[in-house]
Amino acid sequence: MTLMRRPSPFAEMVTLRDAVERMFDERFFRPIWPLNGERPVLPPLDLYTTPEAVIAKVALPGVTPEEVEVTIADEMVTITGKYMEEKKEIELGYVYKELHRGTFTRTFALPTPIKAEAAKATFKDGLLILTLPKTEEVKPKHLKVVPV
């Protein structure tokens, strides 16, 4: 006897969060003609915590480390920079033009307090990795239980 697994009809349902994000991403909520003909660029971000630190990974393909600036203030991190312009840009003949050019800014809130003076930033293969150590009061403390 062979058991067949049929796909769940609920597997393709969109979560409420995905639906709201898609709704606000639609052109209805964006101006049709943005200022200067450019739309804001938000580089993709992964943000997660470990027991010792908050880790942020930001994808910045085509950007050099010298063009990136990171600011940490009031439990907010702001990353700004500039995507390089192509020197020999073809004016006519584009079928798709989706690569971003010009400046970008990405700001996000930190989930826990950190030691900004101990923060580290590394950049390799177009990936910016911020390691933001948590303050001592946020780190979990383990107590050993001693019988009395």
Tab-separated table of C-alpha atoms in Angstrom:
chain	number	residue	atom	x	y	z
A	1	MET	CA	0.000	0.000	0.000
A	2	THR	CA	1.409	3.383	-1.008
A	3	LEU	CA	0.664	6.458	1.030
A	4	MET	CA	0.312	9.626	-0.948
A	5	ARG	CA	0.618	12.994	0.664
A	6	ARG	CA	-1.584	15.557	-0.900
A	7	PRO	CA	-0.586	19.188	-0.614
A	8	SER	CA	-2.431	21.068	2.054
A	9	PRO	CA	-4.868	23.677	0.755
A	10	PHE	CA	-3.592	25.967	3.531
A	11	ALA	CA	0.049	25.763	2.409
A	12	GLU	CA	-0.447	28.463	-0.199
A	13	MET	CA	-2.372	30.837	2.016
A	14	VAL	CA	-0.602	34.102	2.597
A	15	THR	CA	0.059	35.041	6.187
A	16	LEU	CA	-1.466	38.256	7.448
A	17	ARG	CA	1.991	39.800	7.846
A	18	ASP	CA	2.921	38.991	4.233
A	19	ALA	CA	-0.374	40.422	3.014
A	20	VAL	CA	0.102	43.696	4.906
A	21	GLU	CA	3.721	44.040	3.718
A	22	ARG	CA	2.630	43.416	0.128
A	23	MET	CA	-0.218	45.902	0.494
A	24	PHE	CA	2.148	48.679	1.622
A	25	ASP	CA	4.639	47.758	-1.089
A	26	GLU	CA	2.106	48.276	-3.846
A	27	ARG	CA	2.189	51.386	-6.028
A	28	PHE	CA	-1.045	52.606	-4.437
A	29	PHE	CA	0.923	53.636	-1.355
A	30	ARG	CA	4.014	54.858	-3.247
A	31	PRO	CA	4.045	58.003	-5.330
A	32	ILE	CA	3.887	57.281	-9.030
A	33	TRP	CA	6.655	59.803	-9.782
A	34	PRO	CA	9.086	59.791	-6.880
A	35	LEU	CA	11.382	62.734	-6.282
A	36	ASN	CA	14.251	62.983	-8.758
A	37	GLY	CA	12.934	59.933	-10.577
A	38	GLU	CA	14.477	57.642	-7.936
A	39	ARG	CA	12.718	55.346	-5.548
A	40	PRO	CA	14.084	54.744	-2.083
A	41	VAL	CA	16.446	51.802	-1.813
A	42	LEU	CA	16.233	49.501	1.212
A	43	PRO	CA	19.046	46.954	1.223
A	44	PRO	CA	17.926	43.517	2.495
A	45	LEU	CA	18.576	42.959	6.206
A	46	ASP	CA	18.800	39.923	8.502
A	47	LEU	CA	18.685	40.826	12.210
A	48	TYR	CA	19.009	38.239	14.945
A	49	THR	CA	20.217	37.920	18.516
A	50	THR	CA	22.586	35.562	20.280
A	51	PRO	CA	23.102	35.407	24.055
A	52	GLU	CA	26.070	37.785	23.688
A	53	ALA	CA	25.189	40.117	20.807
A	54	VAL	CA	22.755	41.431	18.227
A	55	ILE	CA	23.868	40.513	14.695
A	56	ALA	CA	22.825	42.454	11.598
A	57	LYS	CA	23.652	41.259	8.084
A	58	VAL	CA	23.005	43.696	5.244
A	59	ALA	CA	23.379	42.753	1.575
A	60	LEU	CA	25.218	45.505	-0.312
A	61	PRO	CA	26.281	44.068	-3.677
A	62	GLY	CA	28.474	46.349	-5.731
A	63	VAL	CA	29.263	48.634	-2.792
A	64	THR	CA	32.770	49.089	-1.424
A	65	PRO	CA	33.400	49.371	2.344
A	66	GLU	CA	34.623	52.955	1.911
A	67	GLU	CA	31.167	53.968	0.653
A	68	VAL	CA	29.311	52.668	3.742
A	69	GLU	CA	28.670	54.605	6.946
A	70	VAL	CA	27.107	53.086	10.078
A	71	THR	CA	25.618	55.258	12.833
A	72	ILE	CA	24.364	53.921	16.174
A	73	ALA	CA	22.273	56.313	18.285
A	74	ASP	CA	19.326	55.964	20.654
A	75	GLU	CA	18.883	52.220	20.086
A	76	MET	CA	18.661	52.815	16.324
A	77	VAL	CA	21.166	51.795	13.652
A	78	THR	CA	21.390	53.701	10.377
A	79	ILE	CA	23.387	52.419	7.423
A	80	THR	CA	23.976	54.813	4.531
A	81	GLY	CA	26.038	54.526	1.396
A	82	LYS	CA	26.114	54.747	-2.345
A	83	TYR	CA	25.767	52.197	-5.115
A	84	MET	CA	28.293	52.866	-7.845
A	85	GLU	CA	27.057	54.425	-11.049
A	86	GLU	CA	27.853	52.639	-14.286
A	87	LYS	CA	30.278	54.665	-16.376
A	88	LYS	CA	29.042	53.356	-19.740
A	89	GLU	CA	25.310	53.325	-19.252
A	90	ILE	CA	23.252	52.458	-22.285
A	91	GLU	CA	20.549	55.076	-22.716
A	92	LEU	CA	18.372	53.120	-25.106
A	93	GLY	CA	17.665	49.465	-25.389
A	94	TYR	CA	16.962	48.563	-21.759
A	95	VAL	CA	14.405	45.809	-21.408
A	96	TYR	CA	14.687	45.793	-17.603
A	97	LYS	CA	16.468	48.291	-15.400
A	98	GLU	CA	16.161	47.016	-11.846
A	99	LEU	CA	19.655	47.456	-10.423
A	100	HIS	CA	19.697	50.342	-7.988
A	101	ARG	CA	22.073	53.224	-8.449
A	102	GLY	CA	22.773	56.149	-6.171
A	103	THR	CA	22.423	56.478	-2.415
A	104	PHE	CA	20.689	54.191	0.060
A	105	THR	CA	19.675	54.366	3.714
A	106	ARG	CA	18.527	51.574	6.013
A	107	THR	CA	17.461	52.285	9.597
A	108	PHE	CA	16.325	49.698	12.106
A	109	ALA	CA	15.605	49.550	15.836
A	110	LEU	CA	17.668	47.377	18.127
A	111	PRO	CA	15.696	44.776	20.113
A	112	THR	CA	17.906	45.140	23.230
A	113	PRO	CA	20.368	47.695	24.614
A	114	ILE	CA	23.921	47.308	23.279
A	115	LYS	CA	27.416	48.634	23.965
A	116	ALA	CA	27.885	50.922	20.958
A	117	GLU	CA	31.572	51.521	21.709
A	118	ALA	CA	32.273	47.764	21.373
A	119	ALA	CA	30.397	47.312	18.083
A	120	LYS	CA	32.266	45.753	15.148
A	121	ALA	CA	31.592	45.958	11.424
A	122	THR	CA	33.025	43.606	8.803
A	123	PHE	CA	32.486	43.675	5.050
A	124	LYS	CA	33.114	40.730	2.755
A	125	ASP	CA	31.722	39.776	-0.658
A	126	GLY	CA	29.038	42.476	-0.561
A	127	LEU	CA	27.772	41.492	2.907
A	128	LEU	CA	28.045	43.944	5.800
A	129	ILE	CA	27.999	42.164	9.176
A	130	LEU	CA	27.473	44.243	12.309
A	131	THR	CA	28.210	42.594	15.656
A	132	LEU	CA	26.650	44.649	18.430
A	133	PRO	CA	27.489	43.275	21.931
A	134	LYS	CA	24.651	43.365	24.448
A	135	THR	CA	25.030	45.248	27.710
A	136	GLU	CA	25.755	43.180	30.816
A	137	GLU	CA	22.265	43.621	32.262
A	138	VAL	CA	20.706	42.076	29.140
A	139	LYS	CA	22.892	38.976	28.960
A	140	PRO	CA	21.274	35.918	30.553
A	141	LYS	CA	22.658	34.973	33.931
A	142	HIS	CA	22.840	31.327	34.928
A	143	LEU	CA	22.613	30.430	38.584
A	144	LYS	CA	23.639	27.096	39.946
A	145	VAL	CA	21.050	25.583	42.253
A	146	VAL	CA	22.647	24.287	45.444
A	147	PRO	CA	20.740	21.954	47.772
A	148	VAL	CA	20.338	23.232	51.336
